[in-house]
Amino acid sequence: MLPIFNQAQLHPHAIAILDSSGEYTYGSLMEKSSQIALKLLQGKVDLSEARVAFMVSPGINYVSTLWGIWKAGGIAVPLCLSYPLPSLAYVIEDTKAAVLVVEEIYQDLLKPYALEKGIPLLDVEEVQQDNKAAPLTEVNSDRGALILYTSGTTSLPKGVLSTHANLEAQISTLIHAWEWTASDHTLCLLPLHHVHGLVNVTCCALWAGATLQFLHRFQAEEVYSIFLEGKVNVFMAVPTIYFKLIAEFDSYSENKKKALTDCMSHFRLMVSGSAALPASVMERWQEVSGHRLLERYGMTEIGMAISNPYRGERRTGYIGSPLPGVKVRLVDEAYEEVALGTPGEIQVKGPGVFASYWGKPEATQKAFTEDGWFKTGDIAVVEQDYYRILGRDSIDIIKSGGYKISALEIEEVLRSHSLIKDCAVVGIPNEEWGELVAAVLVIETNLELAELKDWLKERLPSYKSPKVYQILADLPRNAMGKVVKNELKPLFS
Ligand code: MLC
Ligand code: AMP
């Protein structure tokens, strides 16, 4: 039995999940996920690491599907709920998904595609009916468990394959470092196709035997209403969400502010990550909630690597020190460790580090040094024992609202527009979003920006669409013909 199911075995009557449809015990989660496993197996004993892509809203059906795939011996591929069809098709085809599990509201989008491609599509609700219990295969931890897509310095996103052992290492590190227990109650409002929402919140809560409450869409007002019910005591989010929560708080009456601050002061833990936490947000959130946010650093490929302490100084502007079981070093361009106080690239080793980029052996090999260190591409420095992030080694990676976005992917889509002659995409600093996606276009005379935005909606998820544009007659290039992106950023200031 995979260890993620331990608490469910031990405490079948404890509440595992709360969502808009009700509350569910660990026992019923086990039952529902077994039913899904049996349906996926269709009489076979083992899916043998077949990929199962699923498009299901956060809640009991999502977790039952995830666990069902794992119980059946498959690899789970959660799909982003805001992707347009071409982005979904890319993930489904790249993983060669054998089957799709889809909630009713997403079927209009995926059913015609699945029919055309001959990929079986299961309705998550129907899957859970009429299945008799039957013994399931024994899945060991060396098996592939999960593929999450991440943008990088190649134009198309890469699938990050993690084994069960990788996930177990990522989860157990956090369980100990942040002192999760079965009496915790957390609110998950982050997307579940990325590690922050999936591993740090969902899997950690279930591993600990805690209660996991889901909110399908982030809405600051609703978050506060849930907080005021007084059950949530652990909360994790990206800096943009704290920024938005502060703005909402500031719009409230003094009485409501006081009630909220009192309520939040009883929380056990509040965490920020996935992007740099601005000092202004850290400090204002302390006034709002009475909490010093615990900032930590991680990545899809490695889970969490560096964290401020649960007990001890949480230093503004710093990501803390390596988590137990994670080896971290800072190196120069020759991969030599740098002297203390000198900036270098963060490289990571440990049992939580992913297995491979799905179907991309060359990219996988390039991502590691010869002696097995994963190259994060993030530049940091150590000052008085704490790491501080200074930036990234690539200008083509943008972090907006905690999402990683490849400038190259957006440029490739823009270039396919018949009226765009040339383009360059850059990230520009923004207090709320961290960075905003900005595009510089060289166009035929008659391109309407409003039309371009509609055209992009069918090709890119809206969070990847440029938020601001500049039109130039030509892009600045260096002697090698490469666009000098640093010269473009000031155009937006
Ligand atoms: C939404 N929008 C964004 C955006 N999110 N634009 C840029 N960047 C984003 N991240 C835009 C939409 O395109 C839309 O534009 C408008 O904002 C409103 O959309 P919305 O969906 O209603 O926005 P909202 O719900 O407020 O979303 C904001 C958010 C969301 C912060 C809740 O972005 C989010 O959930 N971010 C978390 C991402 C995450 O989990 N990252 C972790 C990766 S793992 P328009 O034009 O259509 O109106 C990782 C490792 C680690 O990084 O260390 O954790
Ligand atoms: P992703 O590829 O979406 O998993 O994003 C991982 C990247 O997010 C890292 O490589 C960092 O660049 C960034 N990141 C995560 N946490 C932090 C943090 N606390 N501060 C700054 N950047 C962060």
Coordinates of C-alpha atoms and ligand atoms in Angstrom, one line a residue:
M1 CA 0.0 0.0 0.0
L2 CA 1.4 3.4 -0.9
P3 CA 2.1 5.5 2.2
I4 CA -0.1 8.3 1.0
F5 CA -3.1 6.0 1.8
N6 CA -1.9 5.3 5.4
Q7 CA -4.0 7.8 7.3
A8 CA -7.1 6.7 5.3
Q9 CA -6.5 3.2 6.5
L10 CA -5.9 4.2 10.1
H11 CA -8.7 6.8 10.5
P12 CA -11.5 6.0 8.1
H13 CA -14.1 8.1 10.0
A14 CA -12.0 11.3 10.0
I15 CA -13.1 14.1 7.6
A16 CA -10.7 14.1 4.6
I17 CA -12.3 16.5 2.2
L18 CA -14.8 19.4 2.3
D19 CA -16.0 20.9 -0.9
S20 CA -19.1 22.6 -2.4
S21 CA -20.9 19.2 -2.5
G22 CA -20.3 18.2 1.2
E23 CA -17.8 16.5 3.5
Y24 CA -16.2 13.2 2.9
T25 CA -14.4 10.8 5.3
Y26 CA -11.1 9.1 4.6
G27 CA -13.1 5.9 4.4
S28 CA -15.3 7.2 1.6
L29 CA -12.4 8.7 -0.3
M30 CA -10.8 5.2 -0.2
E31 CA -14.0 3.7 -1.5
K32 CA -14.5 6.2 -4.3
S33 CA -11.0 6.0 -5.4
S34 CA -11.1 2.2 -5.5
Q35 CA -14.2 2.4 -7.7
I36 CA -12.4 4.7 -10.1
A37 CA -9.4 2.3 -10.1
L38 CA -11.6 -0.6 -11.0
K39 CA -13.3 1.3 -13.8
L40 CA -9.9 2.3 -15.2
L41 CA -8.6 -1.2 -15.0
Q42 CA -11.5 -2.6 -17.0
G43 CA -10.7 -6.1 -15.8
K44 CA -6.9 -5.8 -16.1
V45 CA -4.8 -6.1 -12.9
D46 CA -2.5 -3.2 -13.5
L47 CA -2.4 -0.1 -15.7
S48 CA 1.4 -0.6 -15.8
E49 CA 2.1 3.2 -15.8
A50 CA -0.3 4.1 -18.5
R51 CA -1.0 7.8 -18.4
V52 CA -4.4 8.9 -17.4
A53 CA -5.1 12.6 -18.1
F54 CA -7.9 14.1 -16.0
M55 CA -9.9 17.3 -16.1
V56 CA -11.8 17.5 -12.8
S57 CA -12.5 20.5 -10.5
P58 CA -10.8 20.6 -7.1
G59 CA -12.8 18.6 -4.6
I60 CA -13.7 15.0 -3.8
N61 CA -13.9 13.9 -7.4
Y62 CA -10.4 15.3 -8.1
V63 CA -8.8 13.5 -5.2
S64 CA -10.7 10.2 -5.9
T65 CA -9.5 10.3 -9.5
L66 CA -5.9 11.0 -8.5
W67 CA -5.9 8.2 -5.9
G68 CA -7.9 5.9 -8.3
I69 CA -5.2 6.3 -11.0
W70 CA -2.5 5.5 -8.4
K71 CA -4.3 2.5 -7.0
A72 CA -4.7 1.1 -10.6
G73 CA -1.0 1.5 -11.3
G74 CA -1.3 4.5 -13.7
I75 CA 0.5 7.8 -14.0
A76 CA -1.7 10.8 -13.2
V77 CA -1.7 13.7 -15.6
P78 CA -3.8 16.6 -14.2
L79 CA -5.0 19.0 -16.8
C80 CA -5.2 22.8 -16.3
L81 CA -8.8 23.8 -16.0
S82 CA -8.3 27.0 -17.9
Y83 CA -6.5 25.6 -20.9
P84 CA -8.0 26.0 -24.4
L85 CA -8.2 22.9 -26.5
P86 CA -4.8 23.2 -28.3
S87 CA -3.0 23.4 -24.9
L88 CA -4.9 20.4 -23.6
A89 CA -4.3 18.4 -26.7
Y90 CA -0.6 19.1 -26.5
V91 CA -0.4 17.5 -23.0
I92 CA -2.7 14.6 -23.9
E93 CA -0.7 13.8 -27.0
D94 CA 2.7 14.4 -25.4
T95 CA 1.9 11.9 -22.6
K96 CA 0.1 9.6 -25.0
A97 CA -2.7 9.4 -22.5
A98 CA -4.5 6.1 -22.7
V99 CA -7.7 7.4 -21.2
L100 CA -9.3 10.7 -20.1
V101 CA -11.3 11.2 -17.0
V102 CA -13.5 14.3 -17.4
E103 CA -16.0 16.1 -15.2
E104 CA -19.3 16.9 -17.0
I105 CA -18.6 20.6 -17.3
Y106 CA -15.5 20.0 -19.4
Q107 CA -17.0 17.4 -21.6
D108 CA -18.2 19.8 -24.3
L109 CA -14.6 20.8 -24.7
L110 CA -13.0 17.4 -24.7
K111 CA -15.6 14.9 -26.0
P112 CA -15.4 15.7 -29.7
Y113 CA -11.6 15.7 -29.5
A114 CA -11.5 12.4 -27.6
L115 CA -13.9 10.9 -30.2
E116 CA -11.8 12.1 -33.1
K117 CA -8.6 10.8 -31.6
G118 CA -10.2 7.5 -30.4
I119 CA -9.2 8.1 -26.8
P120 CA -11.7 6.6 -24.3
L121 CA -13.3 9.3 -22.1
L122 CA -14.8 8.5 -18.7
D123 CA -17.2 10.7 -16.9
V124 CA -15.9 11.0 -13.4
E125 CA -19.4 10.8 -11.9
E126 CA -20.5 7.7 -13.8
V127 CA -17.2 6.0 -13.1
Q128 CA -18.1 5.8 -9.4
Q129 CA -21.3 3.9 -9.8
D130 CA -22.0 0.1 -9.9
N131 CA -18.5 -1.0 -9.2
K132 CA -18.1 -3.9 -6.8
A133 CA -15.1 -3.8 -4.5
A134 CA -12.2 -6.0 -5.7
P135 CA -8.6 -6.4 -4.7
L136 CA -6.2 -3.9 -6.4
T137 CA -2.7 -4.3 -7.6
E138 CA 0.3 -3.6 -5.2
V139 CA 2.0 -0.5 -6.5
N140 CA 5.6 0.1 -5.4
S141 CA 7.2 3.5 -4.9
D142 CA 9.7 3.2 -7.8
R143 CA 6.8 3.5 -10.2
G144 CA 6.0 6.7 -12.1
A145 CA 3.2 8.6 -10.3
L146 CA 2.7 12.0 -11.8
I147 CA 3.4 14.2 -14.8
L148 CA 3.1 18.0 -14.3
Y149 CA 3.8 20.4 -17.2
T150 CA 6.2 23.2 -16.7
S151 CA 7.4 26.0 -19.0
G152 CA 11.1 26.4 -19.5
T153 CA 13.7 27.7 -21.9
T154 CA 12.2 25.6 -24.7
S155 CA 9.1 26.9 -26.4
L156 CA 6.7 24.1 -25.4
P157 CA 6.2 23.0 -21.8
K158 CA 7.9 19.8 -20.6
G159 CA 6.3 17.1 -18.6
V160 CA 8.0 16.5 -15.3
L161 CA 7.7 12.8 -14.3
S162 CA 7.9 12.1 -10.6
T163 CA 7.9 8.7 -9.1
H164 CA 5.9 7.8 -6.0
A165 CA 9.2 7.8 -4.1
N166 CA 9.9 11.3 -5.3
L167 CA 6.5 12.5 -4.1
E168 CA 6.9 10.7 -0.8
A169 CA 10.2 12.4 -0.2
Q170 CA 8.7 15.8 -1.1
I171 CA 5.7 15.3 1.1
S172 CA 7.4 13.8 4.2
T173 CA 10.0 16.6 4.2
L174 CA 7.3 19.2 4.5
I175 CA 5.2 17.1 7.0
H176 CA 8.2 17.2 9.4
A177 CA 9.5 20.7 8.6
W178 CA 6.1 22.4 9.0
E179 CA 4.8 20.1 11.7
W180 CA 1.6 19.0 9.9
T181 CA -0.8 16.9 12.1
A182 CA -4.1 15.2 11.7
S183 CA -5.8 18.1 13.6
D184 CA -4.9 20.6 10.8
H185 CA -7.5 22.0 8.6
T186 CA -6.3 23.7 5.4
L187 CA -8.0 25.6 2.6
C188 CA -6.8 24.8 -0.9
L189 CA -7.5 27.4 -3.6
L190 CA -4.5 26.9 -5.8
P191 CA -4.6 25.1 -9.1
L192 CA -4.1 21.4 -8.9
H193 CA -1.9 20.9 -11.9
H194 CA 1.2 22.4 -10.1
V195 CA 3.2 21.3 -7.1
H196 CA 2.1 24.1 -4.8
G197 CA -1.6 23.2 -4.7
L198 CA -1.1 19.5 -5.4
V199 CA 1.9 18.4 -3.3
N200 CA 2.3 21.1 -0.6
V201 CA -1.4 21.5 0.2
T202 CA -3.4 18.5 -1.1
C203 CA -0.9 15.6 -0.7
C204 CA 0.6 17.0 2.6
A205 CA -2.9 17.4 4.2
L206 CA -3.9 13.9 3.2
W207 CA -0.6 12.3 4.3
A208 CA -1.1 14.0 7.7
G209 CA -4.7 12.9 8.0
A210 CA -5.8 16.5 8.1
T211 CA -9.0 18.1 6.7
L212 CA -8.6 19.5 3.2
Q213 CA -11.2 22.1 2.2
F214 CA -11.4 23.2 -1.4
L215 CA -12.4 26.5 -2.9
H216 CA -12.8 26.1 -6.7
R217 CA -11.9 29.6 -7.7
F218 CA -9.9 32.2 -5.8
Q219 CA -12.2 35.0 -4.5
A220 CA -10.8 37.1 -1.7
E221 CA -14.2 37.7 -0.1
E222 CA -15.0 34.0 0.0
V223 CA -11.6 33.1 1.5
Y224 CA -12.3 35.5 4.4
S225 CA -15.8 34.1 4.9
I226 CA -14.3 30.6 5.2
F227 CA -11.6 31.9 7.5
L228 CA -14.4 33.4 9.7
E229 CA -16.0 30.0 10.2
G230 CA -13.0 29.4 12.4
K231 CA -11.9 25.9 11.2
V232 CA -8.9 26.7 8.9
N233 CA -5.5 26.8 10.7
V234 CA -3.0 26.2 7.8
F235 CA -3.0 28.4 4.6
M236 CA -0.6 28.4 1.7
A237 CA -0.7 30.8 -1.3
V238 CA 1.4 32.7 -3.9
P239 CA 2.4 36.3 -3.2
T240 CA -0.3 37.6 -5.7
I241 CA -3.0 36.0 -3.6
Y242 CA -1.7 37.7 -0.4
F243 CA -1.6 41.0 -2.3
K244 CA -5.2 40.5 -3.4
L245 CA -6.3 39.5 0.1
I246 CA -4.7 42.6 1.6
A247 CA -6.5 44.8 -1.0
E248 CA -9.8 43.2 0.0
F249 CA -9.1 43.5 3.7
D250 CA -8.3 47.2 3.3
S251 CA -11.8 47.7 1.8
Y252 CA -13.6 46.4 5.0
S253 CA -15.0 48.2 8.0
E254 CA -12.9 48.5 11.1
N255 CA -15.2 45.9 12.9
K256 CA -14.8 43.4 10.1
K257 CA -11.1 43.9 10.0
K258 CA -10.8 43.3 13.7
A259 CA -12.8 40.1 13.5
L260 CA -10.7 38.8 10.7
T261 CA -7.4 39.7 12.3
D262 CA -8.5 38.0 15.5
C263 CA -9.5 34.9 13.6
M264 CA -6.3 34.6 11.5
S265 CA -4.1 35.2 14.6
H266 CA -5.2 31.6 15.7
F267 CA -3.9 30.0 12.6
R268 CA -0.9 27.7 13.1
L269 CA 0.9 28.5 9.8
M270 CA 0.7 30.7 6.7
V271 CA 3.1 30.0 3.9
S272 CA 4.1 32.0 0.7
G273 CA 5.9 30.6 -2.3
S274 CA 6.2 30.0 -6.0
A275 CA 7.5 33.6 -6.6
A276 CA 9.4 36.2 -4.6
L277 CA 7.4 37.6 -1.7
P278 CA 7.7 41.5 -1.8
A279 CA 8.8 42.9 1.6
S280 CA 5.8 45.2 1.4
V281 CA 3.4 42.3 1.2
M282 CA 5.2 40.4 4.0
E283 CA 5.0 43.3 6.3
R284 CA 1.5 44.4 5.6
W285 CA 0.3 40.8 5.9
Q286 CA 1.8 40.6 9.4
E287 CA -0.4 43.6 10.4
V288 CA -3.4 42.1 8.7
S289 CA -3.1 38.6 10.1
G290 CA -0.7 38.7 13.0
H291 CA 1.5 36.2 11.0
R292 CA 5.0 36.3 9.7
L293 CA 4.6 34.5 6.5
L294 CA 6.9 31.5 6.1
E295 CA 8.5 32.0 2.7
R296 CA 9.9 28.9 1.0
Y297 CA 11.4 28.1 -2.4
G298 CA 10.7 25.2 -4.7
M299 CA 10.2 24.0 -8.3
T300 CA 8.1 21.5 -10.1
E301 CA 11.2 19.3 -10.7
I302 CA 12.3 19.2 -7.1
G303 CA 9.4 19.9 -4.8
M304 CA 10.4 22.2 -2.0
A305 CA 14.1 22.7 -1.4
I306 CA 14.7 25.7 0.8
S307 CA 12.5 27.1 3.5
N308 CA 12.4 29.6 6.3
P309 CA 11.9 27.8 9.6
Y310 CA 8.6 26.8 11.2
R311 CA 10.2 27.7 14.6
G312 CA 12.8 30.4 14.3
E313 CA 13.5 33.6 12.4
R314 CA 11.5 34.1 9.2
R315 CA 13.6 36.7 7.5
T316 CA 12.0 39.2 5.0
G317 CA 13.4 38.8 1.5
Y318 CA 15.0 35.4 2.2
I319 CA 13.9 31.9 1.4
G320 CA 15.6 30.3 4.4
S321 CA 17.9 27.3 4.4
P322 CA 17.8 23.8 2.8
L323 CA 15.1 21.5 4.0
P324 CA 16.1 18.2 5.7
G325 CA 17.0 15.6 3.1
V326 CA 17.6 18.1 0.4
K327 CA 21.2 18.9 -0.7
V328 CA 21.7 22.4 -2.1
R329 CA 24.8 24.1 -3.5
L330 CA 25.5 27.4 -5.2
V331 CA 27.9 27.1 -8.2
D332 CA 29.5 29.3 -10.8
E333 CA 29.4 28.8 -14.6
A334 CA 32.1 26.0 -14.3
Y335 CA 29.9 24.3 -11.7
E336 CA 32.4 25.0 -9.0
E337 CA 30.9 25.9 -5.6
V338 CA 31.1 29.7 -5.0
A339 CA 32.6 31.3 -1.9
L340 CA 30.2 32.3 0.9
G341 CA 28.5 35.6 0.0
T342 CA 29.1 35.1 -3.7
P343 CA 26.1 34.6 -6.0
G344 CA 25.7 31.3 -7.8
E345 CA 23.2 29.0 -9.4
I346 CA 21.1 26.9 -7.0
Q347 CA 21.7 23.2 -7.7
V348 CA 19.8 20.5 -5.9
K349 CA 20.1 16.8 -5.2
G350 CA 17.9 14.5 -3.1
P351 CA 15.2 11.8 -3.2
G352 CA 12.6 14.4 -4.1
V353 CA 14.2 15.3 -7.4
F354 CA 12.1 14.2 -10.4
A355 CA 12.9 11.2 -12.6
S356 CA 12.9 12.7 -16.0
Y357 CA 11.3 15.0 -18.5
W358 CA 8.6 12.8 -20.1
G359 CA 9.8 11.5 -23.4
K360 CA 12.8 14.0 -23.5
P361 CA 16.0 12.2 -22.6
E362 CA 18.2 14.9 -24.0
A363 CA 16.5 17.7 -22.1
T364 CA 16.7 15.5 -19.0
Q365 CA 20.4 15.0 -19.4
K366 CA 21.0 18.7 -20.0
A367 CA 19.1 19.5 -16.8
F368 CA 21.6 17.7 -14.6
T369 CA 25.4 18.0 -14.1
E370 CA 27.5 14.9 -14.8
D371 CA 27.5 14.2 -11.1
G372 CA 23.7 14.3 -10.7
W373 CA 23.0 17.9 -9.5
F374 CA 19.7 19.4 -10.9
K375 CA 20.4 22.8 -12.3
T376 CA 17.5 25.1 -11.3
G377 CA 18.6 28.2 -13.3
D378 CA 17.8 30.3 -10.2
I379 CA 20.6 32.6 -8.9
A380 CA 21.0 33.1 -5.2
V381 CA 23.4 34.1 -2.5
V382 CA 23.8 33.0 1.1
E383 CA 23.9 35.7 3.8
Q384 CA 24.1 34.9 7.5
D385 CA 23.0 31.3 6.8
Y386 CA 19.9 32.2 4.8
Y387 CA 19.5 32.0 1.0
R388 CA 18.3 35.0 -1.0
I389 CA 17.1 34.7 -4.6
L390 CA 18.7 37.3 -6.9
G391 CA 17.0 36.3 -10.2
R392 CA 17.1 33.7 -13.0
D393 CA 19.7 32.8 -15.6
S394 CA 17.2 33.2 -18.4
I395 CA 15.3 36.3 -19.4
D396 CA 12.8 34.0 -21.3
I397 CA 11.2 32.7 -18.1
I398 CA 8.5 34.9 -16.6
K399 CA 6.7 34.3 -13.3
S400 CA 3.3 35.9 -13.2
G401 CA 0.9 35.3 -10.3
G402 CA 3.0 32.2 -9.4
Y403 CA 2.7 30.7 -12.9
K404 CA 5.8 30.0 -14.9
I405 CA 5.5 31.3 -18.4
S406 CA 7.9 30.8 -21.3
A407 CA 8.4 33.9 -23.4
L408 CA 9.4 31.7 -26.3
E409 CA 6.1 29.8 -26.3
I410 CA 4.2 33.0 -26.5
E411 CA 6.4 34.4 -29.2
E412 CA 5.9 31.2 -31.3
V413 CA 2.1 31.6 -31.1
L414 CA 2.3 35.3 -31.9
R415 CA 4.5 34.7 -34.9
S416 CA 2.0 32.3 -36.4
H417 CA -0.4 35.3 -36.7
S418 CA -0.5 36.4 -40.4
L419 CA -0.2 40.1 -39.5
I420 CA 2.7 39.8 -37.1
K421 CA 6.1 40.2 -38.8
D422 CA 8.2 39.8 -35.7
C423 CA 7.8 39.9 -31.9
A424 CA 9.5 39.6 -28.6
V425 CA 8.0 38.8 -25.2
V426 CA 9.5 40.0 -21.9
G427 CA 8.4 40.0 -18.2
I428 CA 8.1 43.4 -16.6
P429 CA 8.1 44.0 -12.8
N430 CA 4.7 44.4 -11.2
E431 CA 3.9 44.5 -7.5
E432 CA 0.7 42.5 -7.7
W433 CA 1.7 39.9 -10.2
G434 CA 5.4 39.7 -9.7
E435 CA 5.9 40.1 -13.4
L436 CA 3.5 40.9 -16.2
V437 CA 3.8 39.4 -19.7
A438 CA 4.6 42.2 -22.2
A439 CA 4.9 41.8 -25.9
V440 CA 6.7 44.0 -28.5
L441 CA 5.3 43.6 -32.0
V442 CA 6.4 44.4 -35.4
I443 CA 3.2 44.4 -37.4
E444 CA 1.5 44.9 -40.7
T445 CA -0.4 48.2 -40.5
N446 CA -3.8 46.9 -39.9
L447 CA -3.6 44.7 -36.8
E448 CA -6.3 45.5 -34.1
L449 CA -5.1 44.6 -30.6
A450 CA -8.6 43.7 -29.5
E451 CA -8.8 41.2 -32.3
L452 CA -5.4 39.8 -31.5
K453 CA -6.5 39.2 -27.9
D454 CA -9.5 37.2 -29.0
W455 CA -7.3 35.3 -31.4
L456 CA -4.9 34.4 -28.6
K457 CA -7.7 33.2 -26.3
E458 CA -8.2 30.2 -28.6
R459 CA -4.5 29.4 -28.6
L460 CA -3.2 30.2 -25.1
P461 CA -4.5 30.1 -21.6
S462 CA -5.5 33.6 -20.7
Y463 CA -2.8 33.9 -17.9
K464 CA -0.2 33.5 -20.6
S465 CA -1.6 36.2 -22.9
P466 CA 0.4 39.4 -23.0
K467 CA -1.2 42.0 -20.7
V468 CA 0.6 45.0 -22.4
Y469 CA 1.8 45.7 -25.9
Q470 CA 4.2 48.0 -27.7
I471 CA 4.5 48.4 -31.4
L472 CA 8.0 49.0 -33.0
A473 CA 9.1 49.3 -36.6
D474 CA 12.0 46.9 -35.8
L475 CA 13.3 44.9 -32.8
P476 CA 16.8 45.9 -31.4
R477 CA 19.3 43.1 -32.3
N478 CA 22.9 42.5 -31.4
A479 CA 25.7 41.7 -33.8
M480 CA 24.6 38.0 -33.7
G481 CA 21.1 39.0 -34.8
K482 CA 19.6 38.1 -31.4
V483 CA 16.9 40.4 -30.0
V484 CA 18.3 42.5 -27.1
K485 CA 15.4 42.0 -24.7
N486 CA 16.9 44.1 -21.9
E487 CA 16.4 47.1 -24.2
L488 CA 12.7 46.3 -24.6
K489 CA 11.8 46.3 -20.9
P490 CA 12.2 50.1 -20.4
L491 CA 9.6 50.6 -23.1
F492 CA 7.0 49.6 -20.6
S493 CA 8.1 51.7 -17.7
Ligands
MLC1 C1 -5.1 35.1 -13.8 N1 -4.7 36.1 -14.7 C2 -3.4 36.1 -14.7 C3 -2.9 35.2 -13.8 N2 -4.0 34.6 -13.2 N3 -2.5 36.9 -15.5 C4 -1.2 36.7 -15.3 N4 -0.7 35.8 -14.5 C5 -1.5 35.0 -13.7 N5 -1.0 34.2 -12.8 C6 -5.6 36.9 -15.5 C7 -6.5 36.1 -16.3 O1 -5.9 35.8 -17.5 C8 -7.7 37.0 -16.5 O2 -7.4 37.9 -17.5 C9 -7.7 37.8 -15.2 O3 -6.4 37.7 -14.6 C10 -8.7 37.3 -14.2 O4 -8.5 35.9 -14.2 P1 -8.9 35.0 -12.9 O5 -8.7 33.6 -13.2 O6 -10.2 35.4 -12.4 O7 -7.8 35.5 -11.9 P2 -7.6 35.1 -10.4 O8 -8.6 34.0 -10.0 O9 -7.6 36.4 -9.6 O10 -6.2 34.4 -10.5 C11 -5.1 34.9 -9.8 C12 -4.4 33.8 -9.1 C13 -4.0 32.7 -10.1 C14 -3.2 34.4 -8.4 C15 -5.4 33.2 -8.1 O11 -3.1 33.3 -11.0 C16 -3.4 31.5 -9.4 O12 -4.0 30.6 -8.9 N6 -2.0 31.5 -9.4 C17 -1.3 30.4 -8.7 C18 -0.4 29.7 -9.7 C19 0.3 28.5 -9.0 O13 -0.3 27.7 -8.3 N7 1.6 28.5 -9.2 C20 2.4 27.4 -8.5 C21 3.3 26.8 -9.6 S1 4.4 25.6 -8.8 P3 -8.4 38.4 -18.6 O14 -7.7 39.2 -19.5 O15 -8.9 37.1 -19.2 O16 -9.5 39.1 -17.8 C22 5.8 26.4 -8.4 C23 6.7 25.8 -7.5 C24 6.7 26.4 -6.2 O17 5.9 27.6 -8.7 O18 7.7 26.8 -5.6 O19 5.6 26.4 -5.6
AMP2 P1 7.7 26.2 -11.4 O1 8.6 25.8 -12.5 O2 6.4 26.7 -11.8 O3 7.7 25.1 -10.5 O4 8.4 27.4 -10.7 C1 9.6 27.3 -10.0 C2 10.3 28.6 -9.9 O5 9.5 29.5 -9.1 C3 11.6 28.5 -9.3 O6 12.6 28.1 -10.2 C4 11.8 30.0 -8.9 O7 12.2 30.8 -10.0 C5 10.4 30.4 -8.5 N1 10.2 30.5 -7.1 C6 9.6 29.5 -6.3 N2 9.6 30.0 -5.0 C7 10.2 31.2 -5.0 C8 10.5 32.1 -4.0 N3 10.1 31.9 -2.7 N4 11.1 33.2 -4.3 C9 11.5 33.5 -5.6 N5 11.2 32.6 -6.6 C10 10.6 31.5 -6.3

